[in-house]
Amino acid sequence: MNDLHFSKPDDKLMNDNELAVSGLHNKINDLMIIINDLMIIINELSAQTFSNNGIINKKYITIEEVEEYYGMKSSTQAKFRMNKEIPYVRPAGAKIVLYPVDELDEWMESWRAS
């Protein structure tokens, strides 16, 4: 029986094709690292999907976010809150006002003109 022994040739002995393939393997490994990093970012972003009105999927939003996304001035929001017409929460002891997005969307739909 012939005992064949194969060993990896060093770079000096590799022909041009083998060097090209080796370089491609290195580039593929680098791309796989980049793809892995991108997948991590994509997974983080997929957790923050956008609803129809462009608000990042949050359970609650602030007065400023209501101004930005719905175009409702803070003074108008205050009037609606005073008259208990708009859904909102104020955590116990806090000065901040938060609006539950789902309820706010429904409330805004009730104001839709026919």
PDB file of N, CA, C and O in Angstrom, residues 1 20 22 25 38-39 41 47-48 55 57 59 65 77 83 90 92 108 113-114:
ATOM      1  N   MET A   1       0.814  -1.184   0.000  1.00  0.00           N
ATOM      2  CA  MET A   1       0.000   0.000   0.000  1.00  0.00           C
ATOM      3  C   MET A   1       0.861   1.252   0.000  1.00  0.00           C
ATOM      4  O   MET A   1       1.846   1.298   0.686  1.00  0.00           O
ATOM      5  N   ALA A  20      -5.294  32.909  -5.048  1.00  0.00           N
ATOM      6  CA  ALA A  20      -6.549  33.628  -5.271  1.00  0.00           C
ATOM      7  C   ALA A  20      -7.663  33.025  -4.435  1.00  0.00           C
ATOM      8  O   ALA A  20      -8.456  33.745  -3.816  1.00  0.00           O
ATOM      9  N   SER A  22      -7.342  31.318  -1.676  1.00  0.00           N
ATOM     10  CA  SER A  22      -7.057  31.622  -0.276  1.00  0.00           C
ATOM     11  C   SER A  22      -7.492  33.048   0.062  1.00  0.00           C
ATOM     12  O   SER A  22      -8.084  33.305   1.109  1.00  0.00           O
ATOM     13  N   HIS A  25     -11.204  33.163   0.340  1.00  0.00           N
ATOM     14  CA  HIS A  25     -11.645  32.607   1.630  1.00  0.00           C
ATOM     15  C   HIS A  25     -11.531  33.656   2.733  1.00  0.00           C
ATOM     16  O   HIS A  25     -12.427  33.791   3.566  1.00  0.00           O
ATOM     17  N   LEU A  38     -24.502  42.833  10.881  1.00  0.00           N
ATOM     18  CA  LEU A  38     -25.721  43.404  10.297  1.00  0.00           C
ATOM     19  C   LEU A  38     -26.963  42.656  10.771  1.00  0.00           C
ATOM     20  O   LEU A  38     -28.007  43.272  11.014  1.00  0.00           O
ATOM     21  N   MET A  39     -26.881  41.355  10.899  1.00  0.00           N
ATOM     22  CA  MET A  39     -28.024  40.572  11.374  1.00  0.00           C
ATOM     23  C   MET A  39     -28.394  40.958  12.803  1.00  0.00           C
ATOM     24  O   MET A  39     -29.569  41.027  13.150  1.00  0.00           O
ATOM     25  N   ILE A  41     -27.958  43.933  14.108  1.00  0.00           N
ATOM     26  CA  ILE A  41     -28.612  45.237  13.993  1.00  0.00           C
ATOM     27  C   ILE A  41     -30.026  45.076  13.463  1.00  0.00           C
ATOM     28  O   ILE A  41     -30.968  45.691  13.966  1.00  0.00           O
ATOM     29  N   ALA A  47     -37.376  44.628  16.179  1.00  0.00           N
ATOM     30  CA  ALA A  47     -38.152  44.738  17.414  1.00  0.00           C
ATOM     31  C   ALA A  47     -38.835  46.101  17.492  1.00  0.00           C
ATOM     32  O   ALA A  47     -39.752  46.303  18.259  1.00  0.00           O
ATOM     33  N   GLN A  48     -38.382  47.043  16.678  1.00  0.00           N
ATOM     34  CA  GLN A  48     -38.950  48.389  16.657  1.00  0.00           C
ATOM     35  C   GLN A  48     -39.639  48.609  15.319  1.00  0.00           C
ATOM     36  O   GLN A  48     -39.194  49.376  14.492  1.00  0.00           O
ATOM     37  N   ILE A  55     -45.142  55.958  14.175  1.00  0.00           N
ATOM     38  CA  ILE A  55     -44.601  55.938  15.529  1.00  0.00           C
ATOM     39  C   ILE A  55     -43.897  54.605  15.748  1.00  0.00           C
ATOM     40  O   ILE A  55     -44.438  53.558  15.433  1.00  0.00           O
ATOM     41  N   ASN A  57     -43.001  51.426  17.452  1.00  0.00           N
ATOM     42  CA  ASN A  57     -43.909  50.637  18.268  1.00  0.00           C
ATOM     43  C   ASN A  57     -43.542  50.751  19.749  1.00  0.00           C
ATOM     44  O   ASN A  57     -42.729  50.007  20.251  1.00  0.00           O
ATOM     45  N   LYS A  59     -45.334  51.405  23.736  1.00  0.00           N
ATOM     46  CA  LYS A  59     -46.614  51.286  24.430  1.00  0.00           C
ATOM     47  C   LYS A  59     -47.136  52.670  24.818  1.00  0.00           C
ATOM     48  O   LYS A  59     -48.336  52.922  24.759  1.00  0.00           O
ATOM     49  N   GLU A  65     -43.899  63.707  21.565  1.00  0.00           N
ATOM     50  CA  GLU A  65     -44.094  62.737  20.485  1.00  0.00           C
ATOM     51  C   GLU A  65     -45.491  62.858  19.875  1.00  0.00           C
ATOM     52  O   GLU A  65     -45.659  62.697  18.668  1.00  0.00           O
ATOM     53  N   GLN A  77     -53.540  69.354  23.744  1.00  0.00           N
ATOM     54  CA  GLN A  77     -53.511  68.133  24.551  1.00  0.00           C
ATOM     55  C   GLN A  77     -53.933  68.437  25.982  1.00  0.00           C
ATOM     56  O   GLN A  77     -54.727  67.693  26.581  1.00  0.00           O
ATOM     57  N   ASN A  83     -60.407  68.173  30.277  1.00  0.00           N
ATOM     58  CA  ASN A  83     -61.800  67.750  30.103  1.00  0.00           C
ATOM     59  C   ASN A  83     -61.960  66.226  30.101  1.00  0.00           C
ATOM     60  O   ASN A  83     -63.054  65.735  29.829  1.00  0.00           O
ATOM     61  N   ARG A  90     -50.717  59.286  34.031  1.00  0.00           N
ATOM     62  CA  ARG A  90     -49.717  60.066  34.751  1.00  0.00           C
ATOM     63  C   ARG A  90     -49.262  59.165  35.898  1.00  0.00           C
ATOM     64  O   ARG A  90     -50.004  58.976  36.867  1.00  0.00           O
ATOM     65  N   ALA A  92     -47.962  57.637  39.224  1.00  0.00           N
ATOM     66  CA  ALA A  92     -48.105  58.190  40.572  1.00  0.00           C
ATOM     67  C   ALA A  92     -46.863  58.971  40.981  1.00  0.00           C
ATOM     68  O   ALA A  92     -45.751  58.478  40.905  1.00  0.00           O
ATOM     69  N   MET A 108     -58.011  58.933  18.127  1.00  0.00           N
ATOM     70  CA  MET A 108     -57.824  59.784  16.947  1.00  0.00           C
ATOM     71  C   MET A 108     -58.741  59.329  15.816  1.00  0.00           C
ATOM     72  O   MET A 108     -59.297  60.165  15.113  1.00  0.00           O
ATOM     73  N   ALA A 113     -63.137  62.622  10.076  1.00  0.00           N
ATOM     74  CA  ALA A 113     -64.274  63.190   9.347  1.00  0.00           C
ATOM     75  C   ALA A 113     -64.746  62.178   8.311  1.00  0.00           C
ATOM     76  O   ALA A 113     -63.947  61.489   7.711  1.00  0.00           O
ATOM     77  N   SER A 114     -66.044  62.137   8.073  1.00  0.00           N
ATOM     78  CA  SER A 114     -66.577  61.158   7.106  1.00  0.00           C
ATOM     79  C   SER A 114     -66.264  61.530   5.700  1.00  0.00           C
ATOM     80  O   SER A 114     -66.075  62.534   5.247  1.00  0.00           O
TER      81      SER A 114
END
